[in-house]
PDB file of C-alpha atoms and ligand atoms in Angstrom:
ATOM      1  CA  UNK A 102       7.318  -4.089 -24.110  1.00  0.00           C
ATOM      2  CA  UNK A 103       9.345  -5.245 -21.479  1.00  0.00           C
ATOM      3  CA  UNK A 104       9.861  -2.493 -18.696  1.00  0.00           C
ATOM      4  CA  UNK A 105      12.948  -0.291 -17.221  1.00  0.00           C
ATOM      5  CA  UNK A 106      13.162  -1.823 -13.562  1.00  0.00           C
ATOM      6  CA  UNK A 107      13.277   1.555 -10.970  1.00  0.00           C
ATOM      7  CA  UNK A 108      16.363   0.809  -9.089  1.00  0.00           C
ATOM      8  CA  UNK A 109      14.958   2.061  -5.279  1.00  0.00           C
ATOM      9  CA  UNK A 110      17.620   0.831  -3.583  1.00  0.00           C
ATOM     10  CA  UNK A 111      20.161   2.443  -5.686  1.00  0.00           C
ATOM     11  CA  UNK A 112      18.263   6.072  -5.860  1.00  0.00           C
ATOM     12  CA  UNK A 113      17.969   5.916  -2.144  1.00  0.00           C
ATOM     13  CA  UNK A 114      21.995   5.460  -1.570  1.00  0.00           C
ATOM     14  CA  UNK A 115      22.306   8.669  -3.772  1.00  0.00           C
ATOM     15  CA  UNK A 116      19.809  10.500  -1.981  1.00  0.00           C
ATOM     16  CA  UNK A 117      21.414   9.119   1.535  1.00  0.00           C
ATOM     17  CA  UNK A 118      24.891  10.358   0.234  1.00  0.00           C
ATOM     18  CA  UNK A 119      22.993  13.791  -0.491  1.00  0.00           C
ATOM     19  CA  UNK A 120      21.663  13.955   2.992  1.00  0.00           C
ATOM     20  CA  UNK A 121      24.812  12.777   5.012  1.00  0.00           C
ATOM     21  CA  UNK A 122      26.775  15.854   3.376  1.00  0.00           C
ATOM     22  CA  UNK A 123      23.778  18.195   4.790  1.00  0.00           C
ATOM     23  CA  UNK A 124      23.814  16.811   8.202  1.00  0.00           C
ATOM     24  CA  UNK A 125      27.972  17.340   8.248  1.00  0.00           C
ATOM     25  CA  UNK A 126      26.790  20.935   7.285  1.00  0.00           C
ATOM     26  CA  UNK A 127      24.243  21.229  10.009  1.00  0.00           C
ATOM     27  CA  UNK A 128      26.992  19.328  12.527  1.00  0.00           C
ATOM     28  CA  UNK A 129      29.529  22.358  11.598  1.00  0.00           C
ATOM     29  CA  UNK A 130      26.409  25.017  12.812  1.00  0.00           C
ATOM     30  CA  UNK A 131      26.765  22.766  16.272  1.00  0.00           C
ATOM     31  CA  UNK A 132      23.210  20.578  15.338  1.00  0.00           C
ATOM     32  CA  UNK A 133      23.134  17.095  15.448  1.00  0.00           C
ATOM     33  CA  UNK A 134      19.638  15.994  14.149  1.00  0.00           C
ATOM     34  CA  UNK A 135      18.311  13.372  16.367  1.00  0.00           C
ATOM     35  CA  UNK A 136      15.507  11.087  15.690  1.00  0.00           C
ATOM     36  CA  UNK A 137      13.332   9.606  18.673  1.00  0.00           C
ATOM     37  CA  UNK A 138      11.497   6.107  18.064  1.00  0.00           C
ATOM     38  CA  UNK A 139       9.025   4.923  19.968  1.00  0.00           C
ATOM     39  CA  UNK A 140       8.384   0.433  19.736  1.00  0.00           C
ATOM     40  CA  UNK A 141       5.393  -0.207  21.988  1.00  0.00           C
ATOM     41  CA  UNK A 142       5.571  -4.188  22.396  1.00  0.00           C
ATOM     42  CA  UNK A 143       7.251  -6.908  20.350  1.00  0.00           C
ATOM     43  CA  UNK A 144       5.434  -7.030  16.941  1.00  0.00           C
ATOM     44  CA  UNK A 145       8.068  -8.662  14.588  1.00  0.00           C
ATOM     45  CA  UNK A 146       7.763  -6.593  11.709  1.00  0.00           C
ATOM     46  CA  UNK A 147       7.895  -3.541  13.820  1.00  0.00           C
ATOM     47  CA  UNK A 148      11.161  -4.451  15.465  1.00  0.00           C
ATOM     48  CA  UNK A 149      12.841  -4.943  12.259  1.00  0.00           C
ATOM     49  CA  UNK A 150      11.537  -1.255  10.768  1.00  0.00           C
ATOM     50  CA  UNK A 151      12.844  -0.025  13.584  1.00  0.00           C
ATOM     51  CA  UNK A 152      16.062  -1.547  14.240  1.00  0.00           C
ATOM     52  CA  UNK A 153      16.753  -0.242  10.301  1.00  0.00           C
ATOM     53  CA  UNK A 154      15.915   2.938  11.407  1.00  0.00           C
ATOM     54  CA  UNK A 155      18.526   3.336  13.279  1.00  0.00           C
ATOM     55  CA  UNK A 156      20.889   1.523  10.997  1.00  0.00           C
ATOM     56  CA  UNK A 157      20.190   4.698   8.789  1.00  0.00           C
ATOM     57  CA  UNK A 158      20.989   7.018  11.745  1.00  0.00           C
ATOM     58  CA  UNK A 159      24.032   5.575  12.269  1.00  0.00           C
ATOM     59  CA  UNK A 160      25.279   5.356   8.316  1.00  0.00           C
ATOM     60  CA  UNK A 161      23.878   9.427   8.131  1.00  0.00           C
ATOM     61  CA  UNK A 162      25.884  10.701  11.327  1.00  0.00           C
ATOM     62  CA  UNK A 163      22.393  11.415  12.906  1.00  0.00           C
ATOM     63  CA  UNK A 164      21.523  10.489  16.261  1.00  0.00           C
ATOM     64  CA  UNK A 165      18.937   8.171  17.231  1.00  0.00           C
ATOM     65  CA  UNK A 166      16.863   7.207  20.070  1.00  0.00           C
ATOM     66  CA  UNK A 167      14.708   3.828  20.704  1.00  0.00           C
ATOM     67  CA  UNK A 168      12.195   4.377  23.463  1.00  0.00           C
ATOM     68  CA  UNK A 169      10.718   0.600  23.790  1.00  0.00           C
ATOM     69  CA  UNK A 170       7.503  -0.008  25.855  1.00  0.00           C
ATOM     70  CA  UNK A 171       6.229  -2.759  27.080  1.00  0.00           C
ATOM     71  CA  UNK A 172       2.740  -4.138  25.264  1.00  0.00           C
ATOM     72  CA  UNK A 173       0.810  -3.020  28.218  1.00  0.00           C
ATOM     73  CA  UNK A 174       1.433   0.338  28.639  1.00  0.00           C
ATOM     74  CA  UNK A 175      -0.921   2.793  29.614  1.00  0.00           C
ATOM     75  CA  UNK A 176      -1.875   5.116  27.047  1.00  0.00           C
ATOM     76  CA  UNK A 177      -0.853   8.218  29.723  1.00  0.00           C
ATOM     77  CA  UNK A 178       2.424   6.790  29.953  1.00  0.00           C
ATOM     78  CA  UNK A 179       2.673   7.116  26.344  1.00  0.00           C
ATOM     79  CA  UNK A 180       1.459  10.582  26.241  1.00  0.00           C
ATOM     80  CA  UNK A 181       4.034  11.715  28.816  1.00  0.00           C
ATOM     81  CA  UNK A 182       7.245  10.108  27.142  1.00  0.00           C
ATOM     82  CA  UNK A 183       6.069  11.684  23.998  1.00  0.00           C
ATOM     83  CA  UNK A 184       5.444  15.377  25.854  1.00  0.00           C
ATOM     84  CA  UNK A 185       9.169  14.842  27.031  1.00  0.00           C
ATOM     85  CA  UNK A 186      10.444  14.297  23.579  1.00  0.00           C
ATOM     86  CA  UNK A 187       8.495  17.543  22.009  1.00  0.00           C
ATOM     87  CA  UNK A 188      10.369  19.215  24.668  1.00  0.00           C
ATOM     88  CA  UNK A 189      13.778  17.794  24.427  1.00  0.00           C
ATOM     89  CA  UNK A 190      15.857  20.159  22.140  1.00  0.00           C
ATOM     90  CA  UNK A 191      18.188  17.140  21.095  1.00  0.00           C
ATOM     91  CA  UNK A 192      15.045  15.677  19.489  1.00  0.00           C
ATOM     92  CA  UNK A 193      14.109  16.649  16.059  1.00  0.00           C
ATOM     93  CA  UNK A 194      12.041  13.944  14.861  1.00  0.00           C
ATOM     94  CA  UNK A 195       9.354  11.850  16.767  1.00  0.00           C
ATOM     95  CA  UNK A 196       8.177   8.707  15.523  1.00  0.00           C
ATOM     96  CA  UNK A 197       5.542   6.012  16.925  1.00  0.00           C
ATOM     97  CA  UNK A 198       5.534   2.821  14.946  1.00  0.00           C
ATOM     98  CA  UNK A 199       2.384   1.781  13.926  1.00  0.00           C
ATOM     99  CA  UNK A 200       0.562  -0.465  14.851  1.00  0.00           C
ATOM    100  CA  UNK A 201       0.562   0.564  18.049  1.00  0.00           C
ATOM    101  CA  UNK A 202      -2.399  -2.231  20.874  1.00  0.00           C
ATOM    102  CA  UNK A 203      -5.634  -2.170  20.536  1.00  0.00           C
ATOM    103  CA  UNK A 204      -5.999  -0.127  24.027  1.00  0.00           C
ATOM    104  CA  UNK A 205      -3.753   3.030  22.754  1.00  0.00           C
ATOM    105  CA  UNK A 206      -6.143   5.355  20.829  1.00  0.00           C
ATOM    106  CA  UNK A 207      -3.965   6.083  17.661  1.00  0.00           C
ATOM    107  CA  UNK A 208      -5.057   9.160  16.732  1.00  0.00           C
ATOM    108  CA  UNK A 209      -4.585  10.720  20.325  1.00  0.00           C
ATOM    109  CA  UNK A 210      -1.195   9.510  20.095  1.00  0.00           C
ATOM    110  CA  UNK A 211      -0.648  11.085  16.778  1.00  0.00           C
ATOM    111  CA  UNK A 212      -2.044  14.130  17.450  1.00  0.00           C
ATOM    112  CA  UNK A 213      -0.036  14.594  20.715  1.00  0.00           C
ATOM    113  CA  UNK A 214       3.554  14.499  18.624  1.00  0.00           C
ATOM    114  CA  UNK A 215       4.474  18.112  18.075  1.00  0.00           C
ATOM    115  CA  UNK A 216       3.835  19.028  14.613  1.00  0.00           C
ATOM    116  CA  UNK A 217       7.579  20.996  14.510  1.00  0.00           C
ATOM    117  CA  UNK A 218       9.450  17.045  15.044  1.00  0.00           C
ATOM    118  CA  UNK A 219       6.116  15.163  13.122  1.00  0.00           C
ATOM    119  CA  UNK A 220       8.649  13.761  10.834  1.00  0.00           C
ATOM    120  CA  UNK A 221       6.155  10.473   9.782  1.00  0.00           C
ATOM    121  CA  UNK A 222       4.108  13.661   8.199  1.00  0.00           C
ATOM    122  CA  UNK A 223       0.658  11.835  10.643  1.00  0.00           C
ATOM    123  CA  UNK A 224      -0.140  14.530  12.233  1.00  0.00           C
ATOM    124  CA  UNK A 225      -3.444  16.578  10.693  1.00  0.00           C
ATOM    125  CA  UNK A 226      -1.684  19.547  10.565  1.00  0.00           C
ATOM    126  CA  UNK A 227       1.224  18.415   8.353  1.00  0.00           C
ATOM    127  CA  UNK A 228      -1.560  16.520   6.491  1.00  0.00           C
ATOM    128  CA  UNK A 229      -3.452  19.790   5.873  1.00  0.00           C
ATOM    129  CA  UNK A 230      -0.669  21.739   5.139  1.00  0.00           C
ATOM    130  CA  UNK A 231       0.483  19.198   2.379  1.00  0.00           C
ATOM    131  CA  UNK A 232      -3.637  19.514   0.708  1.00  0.00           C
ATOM    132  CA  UNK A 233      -2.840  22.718   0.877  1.00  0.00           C
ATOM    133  CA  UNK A 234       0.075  22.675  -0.694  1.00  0.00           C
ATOM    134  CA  UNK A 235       2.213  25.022   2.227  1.00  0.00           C
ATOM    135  CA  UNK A 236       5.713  23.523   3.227  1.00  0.00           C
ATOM    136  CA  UNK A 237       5.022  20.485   5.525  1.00  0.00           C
ATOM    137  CA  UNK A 238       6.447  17.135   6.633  1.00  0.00           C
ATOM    138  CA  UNK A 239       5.501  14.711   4.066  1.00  0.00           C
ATOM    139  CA  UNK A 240       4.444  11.108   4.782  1.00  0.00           C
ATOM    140  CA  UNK A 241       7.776   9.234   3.483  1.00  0.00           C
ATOM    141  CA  UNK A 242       6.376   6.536   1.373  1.00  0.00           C
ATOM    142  CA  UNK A 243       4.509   9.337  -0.466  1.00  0.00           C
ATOM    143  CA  UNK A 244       7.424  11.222  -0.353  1.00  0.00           C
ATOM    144  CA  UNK A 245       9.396   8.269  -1.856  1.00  0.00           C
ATOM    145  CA  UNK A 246       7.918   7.697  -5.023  1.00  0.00           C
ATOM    146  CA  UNK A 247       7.553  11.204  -5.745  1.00  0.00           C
ATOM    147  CA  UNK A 248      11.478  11.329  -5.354  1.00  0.00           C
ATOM    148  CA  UNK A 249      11.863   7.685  -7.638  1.00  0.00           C
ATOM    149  CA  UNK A 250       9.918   9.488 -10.723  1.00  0.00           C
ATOM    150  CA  UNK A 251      11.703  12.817 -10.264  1.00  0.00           C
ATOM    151  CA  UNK A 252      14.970  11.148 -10.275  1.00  0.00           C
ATOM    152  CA  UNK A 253      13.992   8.391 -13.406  1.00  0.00           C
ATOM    153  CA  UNK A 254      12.507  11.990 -15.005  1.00  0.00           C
ATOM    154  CA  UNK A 255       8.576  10.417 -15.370  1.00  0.00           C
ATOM    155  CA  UNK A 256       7.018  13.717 -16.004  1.00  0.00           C
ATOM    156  CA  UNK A 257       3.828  14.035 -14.137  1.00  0.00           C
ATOM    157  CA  UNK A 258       2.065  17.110 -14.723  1.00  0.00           C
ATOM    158  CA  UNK A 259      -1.411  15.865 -17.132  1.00  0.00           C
ATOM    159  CA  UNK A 260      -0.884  12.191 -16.517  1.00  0.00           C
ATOM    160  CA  UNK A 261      -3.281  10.228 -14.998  1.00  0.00           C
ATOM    161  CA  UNK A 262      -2.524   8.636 -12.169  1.00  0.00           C
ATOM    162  CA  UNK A 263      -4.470   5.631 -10.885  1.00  0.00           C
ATOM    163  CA  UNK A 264      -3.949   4.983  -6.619  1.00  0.00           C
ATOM    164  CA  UNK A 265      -5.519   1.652  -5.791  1.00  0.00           C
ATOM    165  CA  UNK A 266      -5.686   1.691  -2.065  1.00  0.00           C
ATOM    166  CA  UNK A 267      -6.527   4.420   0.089  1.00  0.00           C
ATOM    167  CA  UNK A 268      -4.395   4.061   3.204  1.00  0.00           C
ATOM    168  CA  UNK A 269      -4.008   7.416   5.441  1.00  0.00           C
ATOM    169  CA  UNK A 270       0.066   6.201   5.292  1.00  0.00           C
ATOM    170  CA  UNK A 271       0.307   5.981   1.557  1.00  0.00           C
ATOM    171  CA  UNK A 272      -3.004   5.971  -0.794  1.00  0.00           C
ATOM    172  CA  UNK A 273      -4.481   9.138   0.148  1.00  0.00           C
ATOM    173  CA  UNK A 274      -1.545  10.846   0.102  1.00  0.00           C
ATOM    174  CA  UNK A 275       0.333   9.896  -2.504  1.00  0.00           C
ATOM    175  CA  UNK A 276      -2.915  10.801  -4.328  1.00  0.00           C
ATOM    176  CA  UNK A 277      -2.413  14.581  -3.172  1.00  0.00           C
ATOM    177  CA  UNK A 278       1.066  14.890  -4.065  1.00  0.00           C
ATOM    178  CA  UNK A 279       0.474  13.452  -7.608  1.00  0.00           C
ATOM    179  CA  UNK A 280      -2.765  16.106  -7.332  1.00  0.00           C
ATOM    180  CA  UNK A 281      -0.091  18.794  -6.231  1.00  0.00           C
ATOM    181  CA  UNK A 282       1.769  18.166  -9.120  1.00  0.00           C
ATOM    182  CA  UNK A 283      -1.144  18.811 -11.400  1.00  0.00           C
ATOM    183  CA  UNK A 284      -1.716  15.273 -12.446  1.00  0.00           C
ATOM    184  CA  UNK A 285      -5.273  13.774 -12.913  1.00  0.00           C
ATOM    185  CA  UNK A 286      -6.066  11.358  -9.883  1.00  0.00           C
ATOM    186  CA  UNK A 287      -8.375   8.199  -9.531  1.00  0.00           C
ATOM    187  CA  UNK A 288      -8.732   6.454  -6.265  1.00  0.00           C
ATOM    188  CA  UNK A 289      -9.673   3.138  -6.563  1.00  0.00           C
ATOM    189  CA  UNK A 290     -10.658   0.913  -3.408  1.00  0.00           C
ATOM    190  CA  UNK A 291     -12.202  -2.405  -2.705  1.00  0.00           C
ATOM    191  CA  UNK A 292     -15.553  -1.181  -3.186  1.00  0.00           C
ATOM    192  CA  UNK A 293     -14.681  -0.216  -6.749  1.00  0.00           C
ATOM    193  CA  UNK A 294     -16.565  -1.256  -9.284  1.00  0.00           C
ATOM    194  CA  UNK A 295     -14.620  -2.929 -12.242  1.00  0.00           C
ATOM    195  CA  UNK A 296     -11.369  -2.157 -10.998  1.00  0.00           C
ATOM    196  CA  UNK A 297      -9.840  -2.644 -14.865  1.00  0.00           C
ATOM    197  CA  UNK A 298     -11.719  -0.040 -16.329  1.00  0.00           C
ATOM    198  CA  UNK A 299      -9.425   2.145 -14.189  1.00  0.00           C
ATOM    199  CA  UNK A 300      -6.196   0.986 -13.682  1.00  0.00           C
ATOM    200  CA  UNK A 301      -6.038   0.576 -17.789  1.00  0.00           C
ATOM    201  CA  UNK A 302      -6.345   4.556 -18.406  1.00  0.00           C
ATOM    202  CA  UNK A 303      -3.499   4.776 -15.937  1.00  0.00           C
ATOM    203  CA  UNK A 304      -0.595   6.528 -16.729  1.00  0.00           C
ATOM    204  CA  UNK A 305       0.743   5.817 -13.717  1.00  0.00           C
ATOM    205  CA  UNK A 306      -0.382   3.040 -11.715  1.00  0.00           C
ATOM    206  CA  UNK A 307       0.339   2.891  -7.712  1.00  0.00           C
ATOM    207  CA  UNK A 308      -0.426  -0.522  -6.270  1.00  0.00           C
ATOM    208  CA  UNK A 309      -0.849   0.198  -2.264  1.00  0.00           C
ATOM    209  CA  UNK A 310      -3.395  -2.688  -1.392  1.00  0.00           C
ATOM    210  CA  UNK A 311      -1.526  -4.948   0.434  1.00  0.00           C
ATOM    211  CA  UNK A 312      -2.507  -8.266  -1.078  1.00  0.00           C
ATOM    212  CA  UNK A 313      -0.041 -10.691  -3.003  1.00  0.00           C
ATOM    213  CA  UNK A 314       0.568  -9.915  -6.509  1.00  0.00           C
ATOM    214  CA  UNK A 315      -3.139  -8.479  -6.843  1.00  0.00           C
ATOM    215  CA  UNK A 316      -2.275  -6.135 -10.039  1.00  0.00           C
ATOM    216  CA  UNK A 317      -2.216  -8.638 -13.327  1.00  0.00           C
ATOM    217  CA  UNK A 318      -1.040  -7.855 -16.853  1.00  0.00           C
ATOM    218  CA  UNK A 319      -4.355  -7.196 -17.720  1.00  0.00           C
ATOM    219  CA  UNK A 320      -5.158  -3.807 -15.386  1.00  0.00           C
ATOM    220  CA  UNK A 321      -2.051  -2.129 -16.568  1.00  0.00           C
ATOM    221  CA  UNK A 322      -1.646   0.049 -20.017  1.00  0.00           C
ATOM    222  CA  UNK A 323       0.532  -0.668 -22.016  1.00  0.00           C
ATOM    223  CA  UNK A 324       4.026   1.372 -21.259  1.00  0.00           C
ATOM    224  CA  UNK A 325       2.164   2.164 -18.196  1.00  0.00           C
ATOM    225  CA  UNK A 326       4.531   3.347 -14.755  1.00  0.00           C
ATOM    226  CA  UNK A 327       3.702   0.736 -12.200  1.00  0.00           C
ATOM    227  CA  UNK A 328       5.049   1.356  -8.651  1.00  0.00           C
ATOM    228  CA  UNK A 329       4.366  -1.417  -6.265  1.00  0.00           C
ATOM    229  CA  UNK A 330       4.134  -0.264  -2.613  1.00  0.00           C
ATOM    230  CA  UNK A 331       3.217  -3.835  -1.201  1.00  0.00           C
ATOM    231  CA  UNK A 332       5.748  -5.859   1.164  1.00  0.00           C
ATOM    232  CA  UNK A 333       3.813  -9.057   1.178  1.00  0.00           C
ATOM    233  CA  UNK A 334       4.930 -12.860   1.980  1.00  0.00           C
ATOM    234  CA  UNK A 335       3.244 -15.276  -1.185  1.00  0.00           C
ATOM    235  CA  UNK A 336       2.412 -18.753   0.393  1.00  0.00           C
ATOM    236  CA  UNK A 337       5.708 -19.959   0.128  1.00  0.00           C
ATOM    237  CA  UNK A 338       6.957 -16.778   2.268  1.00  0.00           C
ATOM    238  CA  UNK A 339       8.561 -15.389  -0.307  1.00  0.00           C
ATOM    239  CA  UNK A 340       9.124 -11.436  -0.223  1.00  0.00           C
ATOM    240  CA  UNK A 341       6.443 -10.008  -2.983  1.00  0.00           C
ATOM    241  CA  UNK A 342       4.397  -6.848  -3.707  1.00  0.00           C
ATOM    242  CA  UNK A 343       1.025  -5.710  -4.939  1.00  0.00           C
ATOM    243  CA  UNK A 344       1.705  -6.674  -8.303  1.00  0.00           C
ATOM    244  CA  UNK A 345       2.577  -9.648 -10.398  1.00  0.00           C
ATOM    245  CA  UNK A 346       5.992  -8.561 -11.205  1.00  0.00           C
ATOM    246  CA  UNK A 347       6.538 -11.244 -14.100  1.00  0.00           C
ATOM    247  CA  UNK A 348       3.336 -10.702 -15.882  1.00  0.00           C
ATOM    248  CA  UNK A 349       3.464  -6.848 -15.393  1.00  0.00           C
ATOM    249  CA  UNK A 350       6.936  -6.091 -16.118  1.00  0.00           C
ATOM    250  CA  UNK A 351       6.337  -7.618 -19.870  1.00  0.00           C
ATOM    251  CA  UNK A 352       3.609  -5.030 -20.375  1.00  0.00           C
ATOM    252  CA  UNK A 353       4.833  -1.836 -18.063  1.00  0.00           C
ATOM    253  CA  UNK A 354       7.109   0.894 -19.026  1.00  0.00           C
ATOM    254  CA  UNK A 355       8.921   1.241 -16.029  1.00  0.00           C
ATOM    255  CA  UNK A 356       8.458  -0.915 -12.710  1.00  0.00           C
ATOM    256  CA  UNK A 357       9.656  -0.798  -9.277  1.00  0.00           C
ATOM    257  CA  UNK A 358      10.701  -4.285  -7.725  1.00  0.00           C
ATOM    258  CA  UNK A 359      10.100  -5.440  -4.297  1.00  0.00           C
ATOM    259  CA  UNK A 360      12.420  -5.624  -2.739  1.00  0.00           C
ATOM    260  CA  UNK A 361      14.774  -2.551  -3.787  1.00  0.00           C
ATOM    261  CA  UNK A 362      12.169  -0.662  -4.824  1.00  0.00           C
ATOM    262  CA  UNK A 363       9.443   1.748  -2.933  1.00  0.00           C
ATOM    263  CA  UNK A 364      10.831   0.050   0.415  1.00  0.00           C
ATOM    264  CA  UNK A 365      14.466   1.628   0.404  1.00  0.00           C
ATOM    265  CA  UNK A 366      12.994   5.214  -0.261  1.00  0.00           C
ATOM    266  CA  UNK A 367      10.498   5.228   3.054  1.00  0.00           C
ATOM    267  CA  UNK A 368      13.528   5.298   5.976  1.00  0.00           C
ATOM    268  CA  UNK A 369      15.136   7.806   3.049  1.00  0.00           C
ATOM    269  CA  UNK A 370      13.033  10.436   3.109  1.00  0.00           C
ATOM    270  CA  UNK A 371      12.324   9.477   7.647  1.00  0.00           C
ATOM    271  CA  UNK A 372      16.162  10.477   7.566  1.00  0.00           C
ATOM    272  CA  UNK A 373      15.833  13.676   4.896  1.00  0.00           C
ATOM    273  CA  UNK A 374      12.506  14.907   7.076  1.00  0.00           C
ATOM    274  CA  UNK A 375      14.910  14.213  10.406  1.00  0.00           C
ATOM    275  CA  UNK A 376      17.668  16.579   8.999  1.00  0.00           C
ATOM    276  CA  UNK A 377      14.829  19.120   8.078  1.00  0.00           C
ATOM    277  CA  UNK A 378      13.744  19.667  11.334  1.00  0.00           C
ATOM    278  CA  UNK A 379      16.481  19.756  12.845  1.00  0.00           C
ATOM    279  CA  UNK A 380      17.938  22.757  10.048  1.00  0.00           C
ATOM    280  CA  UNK A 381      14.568  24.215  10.756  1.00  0.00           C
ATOM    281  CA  UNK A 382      15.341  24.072  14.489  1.00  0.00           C
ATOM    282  CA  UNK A 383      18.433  26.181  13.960  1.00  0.00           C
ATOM    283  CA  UNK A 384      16.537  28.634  11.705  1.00  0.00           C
ATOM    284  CA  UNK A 385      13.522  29.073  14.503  1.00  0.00           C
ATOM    285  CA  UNK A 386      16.918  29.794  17.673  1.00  0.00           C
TER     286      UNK A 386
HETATM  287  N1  GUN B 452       4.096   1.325  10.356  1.00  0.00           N
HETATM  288  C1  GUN B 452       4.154   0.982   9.045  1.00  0.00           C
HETATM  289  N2  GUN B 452       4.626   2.012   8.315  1.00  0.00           N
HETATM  290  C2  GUN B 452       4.863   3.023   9.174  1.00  0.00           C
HETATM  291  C3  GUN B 452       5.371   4.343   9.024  1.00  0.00           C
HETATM  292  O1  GUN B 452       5.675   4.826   7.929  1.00  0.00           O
HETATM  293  N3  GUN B 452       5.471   5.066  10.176  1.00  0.00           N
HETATM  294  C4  GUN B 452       5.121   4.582  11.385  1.00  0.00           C
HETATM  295  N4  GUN B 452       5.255   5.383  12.433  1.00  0.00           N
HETATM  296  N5  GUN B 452       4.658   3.358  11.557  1.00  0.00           N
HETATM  297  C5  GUN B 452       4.532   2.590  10.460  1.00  0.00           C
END
């Protein structure tokens, strides 16, 4: 079988369309949503998530803010810029790129960001909301692939899904949202045991490890879904995934590439949980 590619890049300009027509429609109510991002230091990768982030801003109509910091910033400073933000009513969305030194506690950070403008869906409220299943900002890589299946129409409900990796940004919770949709879930980590043995039942396999083209031919069922959630660089510093795209996609039923896969859906749904708040903002006035 040789496998439908899932086109991310071009399901996340119809879902951008979508959400550019709501924020015009929140605009009219006199709401702009505004998104706040905080860069502490000069990681590489980081810059570059964030400068697209506000690329995406800007293409939506949305406002955005980049609050950078210098490496060594005290952790209090931190605090306080992010205790402005939760109180500045032209701020909908709050979000601390990650990683942030090893000096700033992370989960202090997290946990200050109001819950109301946690549009990264960190924050252990959000988090326990989604288990719960109650309305909540979802994590947007999560978020993502649940919005890639819906809109290839991969039925989920009794599947088995298979999450290898188990990430607080996307393997446990992509795990729960699969859960939430009353599919069967296996975690699989790198103390597994005979990884195979469970990535083969999968009908639905979710690669979120983070190591170059890790997931072979021979861990995937045939027909099998196969999202790939890695952005790795292969020793020639090529662009690659999780999984062995040439092998994989001969076996699969449907794959996602990388790039133009998971990777255009994540700022998606930042920008659709930006212009939530901020129409949730208008409901709570
Ligand atoms: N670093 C890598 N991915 C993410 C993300 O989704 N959100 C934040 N805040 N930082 C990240």
């Amino acid at each position: 079988m040789t496998a439908s590619i899932i086109n991310g890049k071009e399901i996340a300009a119809k879902k951008r369309m979508e959400i550019a027509e709501e924020v015009n429609r929140i605009k009219n109510l006199g709401v702009t949503p505004g998104l706040a991002v905080i860069l502490v230091g000069d990681n590489p990768a980081s810059q570059t998530y964030v400068k697209n982030k506000e690329k995406a801003c800007q293409e939506l109509g949305m406002n955005s803010v980049l609050i950078k910091m210098p490496e060594e910033i005290s952790e209090e400073s931190l605090l306080s810029k992010i205790a402005e933000l939760n109180n500045d009513p032209s701020i909908h969305g709050i979000l601390v790129q990650l990683p942030l030194p090893k000096h700033i506690e992370e989960k202090k950070v997290i946990e200050s960001i109001s819950p109301f403008k946690d549009v990264d869906g960190f924050h252990p409220i959000n988090i326990g909301r989604m288990m719960t299943g109650q309305d909540a900002f979802l994590p947007c890589t999560p978020y993502g692939i649940m919005v890639l299946l819906e809109e290839t129409d991969i039925s989920i409900a009794g599947k088995h899904v298979v999450v290898v990796g188990r990430s607080n940004i996307v393997g446990k919770p992509v795990g729960q949202l699969f859960l939430n949709k009353d599919a069967t879930v296996t975690y699989c980590h790198s103390k597994t045991k005979d990884l195979k043995i469970h990535t083969n039942q999968a009908d639905i396999l979710i690669a979120a490890v983070g190591i170059p083209n890790f997931i072979k031919a021979e861990h995937v069922k045939d027909g099998a879904v196969v999202i790939d959630v890695g952005i790795n660089r292969n020793e020639a510093g090529k662009l690659c995934g999780d999984v062995d795209f040439a092998e994989v996609s001969e076996k699969a039923g449907y794959i996602t590439p990388v790039p133009k896969g998971v990777g255009p859906m994540t700022i998606t749904m930042l920008m659709y949980n930006t212009l939530k708040s901020a129409a949730q903002s208008l409901n709570r006035n």
